Amino acid sequence: MTKCRFRTADVSKCVHCHICQKNCVFLAKYGIDIGDTDRLNELAYHCFLCGRCSEVCPVGIDGRQVVMDMRRVQVKQDDGVFVNKKYKRTISEKEDYQYRNYKHITEKSILFPGCNFPSVYPKTTKKLAELLQEAAGIGIIYECCGKPIADIGMKEKEGKIVQGIEERLLTANVTEVITLCPNCYEYLKKNISIEVVNIYEKLRELELGDKISGGELLFRPCPDREKKEWLSDIEYFMESSCSLIENIQCCGLGGNGGVLEPELAKGFAVELKDISGIIYTYCGSCSGNLTRNGCKQVRHVLPEILGTHEKPDTIKSLINRMKTKYL
Ligand code: SF4
Ligand code: SF4
């Protein structure tokens, strides 16, 4: 069967071919397909929201969306009791982002590093902020895009977060948001009216950054797997193309699936950790989480392009993030 170009959350179309199950460690663990909705609904918070099932379904069922819809309904049904218990820390930090800092906002363009990149790459974040300020008067804001709350299924809170971000940016006359994280990019692009670009196209436009050798393995973050928008901009900075890692579905951090499936989440890194040579990534969450779980050869492309060669700081990541409030 070939892949379907159209996407639907209508699970009644499921023909139980088991292709999603064969491509997902979570579905395989429980022996279910996306079309097994009763069981999937019970296990909705075990999913990594990676979207692999949506990519491979021959009849176009968007499994990721099916799970998202289930989570939203559950939050509504129990008034958020379950998620407030299980994801307390994430919710208390991100529903009204604790480390928000708009002191360095500028008109027109701003750098939006998100919450994870500055947590694991504080030196590179600082260097990049200085470079963009010097080259083009571009400021920086420290903010969470709202995706972690959206992924939990808290639709109402998600709406308030994006509305708040948009209002603050429009009030400051921001017309372009430069993202470092493919998750922020994908999420903000869908949810705010301001133009959202990725850092690699901006660096190229401003003629900043060095070429790196490339020619190694490359682990792509979930949001860029299908469209490969970031990948094509990153390839400009590589002397030779990398081989793509296709068989690992997620870094383990996606969709908060790791909270209820810690072993599956660690397993993704375990499969990569004995590979020799560098594994490049372009997502701070992926590089941090894979490193934390033993895959020490992971390198984010941005510190390499900017010459900091910083390795992910997985020990002080929370402290680094807290500090952004006072920068
Ligand atoms: S791949 Fe699609 S059709 Fe096949 S079992 Fe999964 S959801 Fe059903
Ligand atoms: S989104 Fe990913 S983890 Fe969730 S069911 Fe689909 S393939 Fe499995």
Coordinates of C-alpha atoms and ligand atoms in Angstrom, one line a residue:
M1 CA 0.0 0.0 0.0
T2 CA 1.2 3.5 -0.7
K3 CA 1.1 6.5 1.6
C4 CA -2.0 8.8 1.5
R5 CA -1.5 12.5 0.8
F6 CA -4.7 13.5 2.6
R7 CA -5.1 13.5 6.4
T8 CA -8.1 12.8 8.5
A9 CA -8.9 12.2 12.1
D10 CA -11.8 10.0 11.1
V11 CA -10.7 6.6 12.6
S12 CA -13.7 4.8 11.0
K13 CA -11.6 4.6 7.9
C14 CA -9.0 2.3 9.6
V15 CA -8.6 -1.0 7.8
H16 CA -6.4 -2.5 10.7
C17 CA -3.5 -3.1 8.4
H18 CA -1.2 -2.7 11.5
I19 CA 1.2 -0.5 9.6
C20 CA 1.0 2.2 12.4
Q21 CA 1.7 -0.5 15.0
K22 CA 4.7 -1.8 13.2
N23 CA 6.2 1.8 13.0
C24 CA 5.6 2.8 16.7
V25 CA 7.1 1.3 19.8
F26 CA 4.2 2.6 21.9
L27 CA 1.5 1.0 19.7
A28 CA 3.6 -2.2 19.4
K29 CA 4.0 -2.4 23.2
Y30 CA 0.2 -2.6 23.6
G31 CA -0.5 -4.4 20.4
I32 CA -3.0 -1.8 19.1
D33 CA -3.6 0.2 16.0
I34 CA -4.8 3.9 15.9
G35 CA -8.2 2.5 14.9
D36 CA -8.4 0.6 18.3
T37 CA -10.0 3.7 19.8
D38 CA -11.2 2.4 23.2
R39 CA -7.7 1.2 24.2
L40 CA -6.0 4.1 22.5
N41 CA -8.1 6.5 24.5
E42 CA -7.1 4.9 27.8
L43 CA -3.4 5.2 26.7
A44 CA -3.6 8.6 25.1
Y45 CA -0.9 10.1 27.5
H46 CA 1.6 7.3 26.6
C47 CA 2.0 8.6 23.1
F48 CA 5.0 10.7 22.0
L49 CA 2.9 12.7 19.5
C50 CA 5.8 12.1 17.0
G51 CA 3.5 11.7 14.0
R52 CA 5.1 8.6 12.5
C53 CA 1.7 6.8 12.5
S54 CA 0.2 9.7 10.5
E55 CA 3.1 9.6 8.0
V56 CA 2.7 5.9 7.2
C57 CA -1.1 5.3 7.3
P58 CA -2.2 4.2 3.8
V59 CA -5.7 5.7 4.3
G60 CA -4.5 9.0 5.6
I61 CA -5.5 8.7 9.3
D62 CA -3.7 11.4 11.3
G63 CA -3.0 9.3 14.4
R64 CA -1.2 12.2 16.1
Q65 CA -4.3 14.3 15.7
V66 CA -6.5 11.5 16.9
V67 CA -4.5 11.2 20.1
M68 CA -4.5 15.1 20.5
D69 CA -8.3 15.1 20.2
M70 CA -8.6 12.3 22.8
R71 CA -6.4 14.3 25.2
R72 CA -8.5 17.4 24.8
V73 CA -11.7 15.6 25.4
Q74 CA -10.3 14.0 28.6
V75 CA -9.1 17.3 30.0
K76 CA -12.6 18.7 29.4
Q77 CA -14.3 15.7 30.9
D78 CA -12.4 15.6 34.2
D79 CA -11.7 19.3 34.4
G80 CA -8.0 18.8 34.1
V81 CA -7.7 16.7 37.3
F82 CA -5.5 14.0 35.7
V83 CA -3.1 16.3 33.9
N84 CA -2.8 18.6 36.8
K85 CA -1.6 15.7 38.9
K86 CA 0.7 14.1 36.3
Y87 CA 2.2 17.2 34.6
K88 CA 2.1 19.5 37.6
R89 CA 5.7 20.8 37.1
T90 CA 5.3 21.5 33.4
I91 CA 1.9 23.2 33.9
S92 CA 3.1 25.4 36.8
E93 CA 6.2 26.5 34.9
K94 CA 4.6 27.0 31.4
E95 CA 0.9 27.9 31.7
D96 CA 2.0 31.5 32.5
Y97 CA 5.7 31.1 31.7
Q98 CA 7.7 31.7 34.8
Y99 CA 10.9 32.8 33.1
R100 CA 9.4 35.2 30.6
N101 CA 11.6 38.1 29.8
Y102 CA 10.7 40.8 27.2
K103 CA 13.3 43.4 28.4
H104 CA 15.3 43.1 25.1
I105 CA 12.4 43.2 22.7
T106 CA 12.9 45.3 19.5
E107 CA 10.6 46.4 16.8
K108 CA 10.4 44.3 13.5
S109 CA 12.6 41.3 14.1
I110 CA 13.1 39.4 17.4
L111 CA 14.9 36.2 18.3
F112 CA 12.7 33.7 20.0
P113 CA 14.9 30.9 21.3
G114 CA 12.0 29.2 23.2
C115 CA 12.5 27.5 26.6
N116 CA 14.7 24.5 25.8
F117 CA 17.6 25.8 23.7
P118 CA 18.7 28.4 26.3
S119 CA 18.4 25.7 29.0
V120 CA 21.0 23.4 27.4
Y121 CA 23.0 25.9 25.3
P122 CA 23.3 29.1 27.4
K123 CA 26.6 30.2 25.9
T124 CA 25.4 29.8 22.3
T125 CA 22.2 31.6 23.1
K126 CA 24.2 34.5 24.4
K127 CA 26.6 34.6 21.5
L128 CA 23.7 34.4 19.0
A129 CA 21.8 37.2 20.7
E130 CA 25.0 39.4 20.6
L131 CA 25.6 38.6 16.9
L132 CA 22.1 39.4 15.8
Q133 CA 22.0 42.6 17.9
E134 CA 25.3 43.7 16.4
A135 CA 24.6 42.8 12.8
A136 CA 21.0 43.9 12.5
G137 CA 19.7 45.4 15.8
I138 CA 17.6 42.3 16.5
G139 CA 16.5 41.8 20.1
I140 CA 15.6 38.7 22.0
I141 CA 12.7 37.5 24.1
Y142 CA 12.6 34.6 26.5
E143 CA 9.3 32.9 26.2
C144 CA 7.7 29.5 26.0
C145 CA 5.6 29.1 22.7
G146 CA 2.8 27.2 24.5
K147 CA 3.3 23.8 22.7
P148 CA 4.0 21.9 26.0
I149 CA 0.7 23.0 27.4
A150 CA -1.0 22.3 24.0
D151 CA 0.4 18.8 23.9
I152 CA -1.1 18.0 27.3
G153 CA -4.5 18.8 25.8
M154 CA -5.2 22.0 27.7
K155 CA -6.9 23.7 24.8
E156 CA -8.3 26.7 26.7
K157 CA -5.0 27.5 28.4
E158 CA -3.1 27.0 25.1
G159 CA -5.4 29.6 23.5
K160 CA -4.6 32.2 26.2
I161 CA -0.9 31.6 25.9
V162 CA -0.8 32.2 22.1
Q163 CA -3.1 35.2 22.4
G164 CA -0.8 36.7 25.1
I165 CA 2.3 36.2 22.9
E166 CA 0.7 37.7 19.9
E167 CA -0.6 40.7 21.8
R168 CA 2.8 41.4 23.3
L169 CA 4.6 41.1 20.0
L170 CA 2.0 43.3 18.1
T171 CA 2.2 45.9 20.8
A172 CA 6.0 46.1 20.3
N173 CA 5.5 46.3 16.5
V174 CA 7.3 43.0 15.9
T175 CA 6.8 41.8 12.4
E176 CA 9.2 38.8 12.3
V177 CA 9.9 36.0 14.9
I178 CA 13.1 34.1 14.4
T179 CA 12.9 30.7 16.0
L180 CA 15.7 28.3 17.1
C181 CA 13.4 25.3 17.8
P182 CA 11.4 23.4 15.1
N183 CA 8.6 22.9 17.7
C184 CA 8.2 26.6 18.4
Y185 CA 8.4 27.3 14.6
E186 CA 5.7 24.8 13.7
Y187 CA 3.5 25.8 16.6
L188 CA 3.8 29.6 16.3
K189 CA 3.4 29.5 12.5
K190 CA 0.0 27.9 12.9
N191 CA -1.1 30.1 15.8
I192 CA 0.1 33.7 15.4
S193 CA -0.4 36.2 12.5
I194 CA 3.2 37.4 12.6
E195 CA 5.8 35.9 10.2
V196 CA 7.8 33.1 11.7
V197 CA 11.2 32.1 10.2
N198 CA 14.0 29.7 11.3
I199 CA 17.4 30.9 12.5
Y200 CA 19.3 29.2 9.6
E201 CA 17.6 31.2 6.9
K202 CA 18.2 34.4 9.0
L203 CA 21.9 33.6 9.5
R204 CA 22.2 33.0 5.7
E205 CA 20.5 36.3 4.9
L206 CA 22.8 38.2 7.3
E207 CA 25.9 36.2 6.1
L208 CA 26.6 35.1 9.7
G209 CA 28.0 31.7 10.8
D210 CA 30.6 29.3 9.5
K211 CA 30.2 26.2 7.3
I212 CA 30.6 22.9 9.1
S213 CA 32.0 19.7 7.6
G214 CA 28.7 17.6 7.9
G215 CA 29.0 14.2 6.3
E216 CA 27.8 12.4 9.5
L217 CA 24.5 11.1 10.7
L218 CA 21.6 13.5 11.3
F219 CA 18.7 13.0 13.7
R220 CA 15.7 15.1 12.6
P221 CA 13.2 16.4 15.2
C222 CA 9.6 15.2 14.8
P223 CA 8.1 18.5 13.4
D224 CA 10.5 18.7 10.5
R225 CA 10.4 15.0 9.5
E226 CA 8.0 15.4 6.6
K227 CA 8.4 18.9 5.3
K228 CA 12.2 19.1 5.8
E229 CA 12.0 22.9 5.7
W230 CA 14.7 23.4 8.3
L231 CA 16.9 20.6 6.9
S232 CA 17.2 22.4 3.5
D233 CA 18.3 25.6 5.3
I234 CA 20.8 23.7 7.5
E235 CA 22.3 21.9 4.5
Y236 CA 23.5 25.3 3.2
F237 CA 25.9 25.3 6.2
M238 CA 27.3 21.8 5.6
E239 CA 30.2 21.0 3.3
S240 CA 28.7 17.6 2.7
S241 CA 25.3 16.2 3.3
C242 CA 24.5 14.0 6.3
S243 CA 22.8 10.6 6.2
L244 CA 19.4 10.8 7.8
I245 CA 18.5 8.5 10.8
E246 CA 15.2 7.1 9.8
N247 CA 14.5 4.3 12.2
I248 CA 14.2 6.2 15.5
Q249 CA 10.8 7.7 15.9
C250 CA 11.4 10.4 18.6
C251 CA 14.1 11.7 21.1
G252 CA 11.8 10.5 23.9
L253 CA 10.6 14.0 25.0
G254 CA 7.8 14.4 22.5
G255 CA 4.2 14.7 23.7
N256 CA 5.2 14.1 27.3
G257 CA 5.0 10.4 26.5
G258 CA 8.1 9.7 28.5
V259 CA 6.3 10.5 31.8
L260 CA 4.2 7.4 31.5
E261 CA 6.6 5.4 29.2
P262 CA 10.1 6.2 30.7
E263 CA 11.6 3.0 29.4
L264 CA 10.4 3.5 25.8
A265 CA 11.6 7.1 26.0
K266 CA 15.1 6.0 27.1
G267 CA 15.1 3.3 24.5
F268 CA 15.4 5.8 21.6
A269 CA 18.7 7.1 22.9
V270 CA 19.9 3.6 23.8
E271 CA 19.5 2.6 20.1
L272 CA 21.7 5.5 19.1
K273 CA 24.3 5.5 21.8
D274 CA 26.7 2.9 20.4
I275 CA 26.9 4.5 17.0
S276 CA 30.4 5.8 16.4
G277 CA 30.9 9.3 15.0
I278 CA 28.9 12.5 15.5
I279 CA 25.1 12.5 15.4
Y280 CA 23.9 16.0 14.5
T281 CA 20.5 17.4 15.5
Y282 CA 18.8 20.7 15.2
C283 CA 16.5 20.7 18.2
G284 CA 17.6 21.6 21.7
S285 CA 15.1 19.2 23.2
C286 CA 16.4 16.3 21.1
S287 CA 20.1 17.0 21.8
G288 CA 19.4 17.5 25.5
N289 CA 17.3 14.4 26.0
L290 CA 19.4 12.1 23.9
T291 CA 22.5 13.2 25.7
R292 CA 20.8 12.9 29.1
N293 CA 20.0 9.3 28.2
G294 CA 23.5 8.3 27.3
C295 CA 23.9 9.3 23.6
K296 CA 27.0 11.5 24.2
Q297 CA 28.0 11.9 20.6
V298 CA 25.1 14.2 19.8
R299 CA 25.9 17.7 18.5
H300 CA 23.4 20.5 17.8
V301 CA 24.4 22.1 14.5
L302 CA 23.9 25.7 15.8
P303 CA 26.8 25.8 18.3
E304 CA 29.0 24.3 15.5
I305 CA 27.9 26.9 13.0
L306 CA 28.5 29.7 15.5
G307 CA 31.9 28.3 16.7
T308 CA 31.0 27.8 20.4
H309 CA 31.1 24.0 20.1
E310 CA 29.0 23.9 23.2
K311 CA 27.8 20.5 24.5
P312 CA 24.3 20.3 26.0
D313 CA 24.3 21.2 29.7
T314 CA 21.9 18.6 31.0
I315 CA 23.0 19.1 34.6
K316 CA 22.1 22.8 35.1
S317 CA 19.4 23.1 32.4
L318 CA 16.7 24.3 34.8
I319 CA 19.0 26.8 36.4
N320 CA 20.0 28.1 33.0
R321 CA 16.4 28.5 32.1
M322 CA 15.6 30.3 35.3
K323 CA 18.4 32.7 34.7
T324 CA 16.9 33.9 31.4
K325 CA 14.3 35.8 33.4
Y326 CA 17.0 38.1 34.7
L327 CA 19.2 38.5 31.6
Ligands
SF4_1 S1 -1.9 2.5 9.5 FE1 -3.9 3.5 9.4 S2 -5.3 2.0 8.5 FE2 -3.5 0.9 9.2 S3 -4.1 0.2 11.2 FE3 -3.0 2.2 11.5 S4 -4.6 3.7 11.5 FE4 -5.5 1.8 10.7
SF4_2 S1 2.2 9.9 17.4 FE1 4.0 8.6 17.5 S2 4.0 7.7 19.5 FE2 1.9 8.4 19.1 S3 0.8 6.7 18.2 FE3 1.7 7.9 16.5 S4 3.7 6.9 16.0 FE4 3.0 6.2 18.1

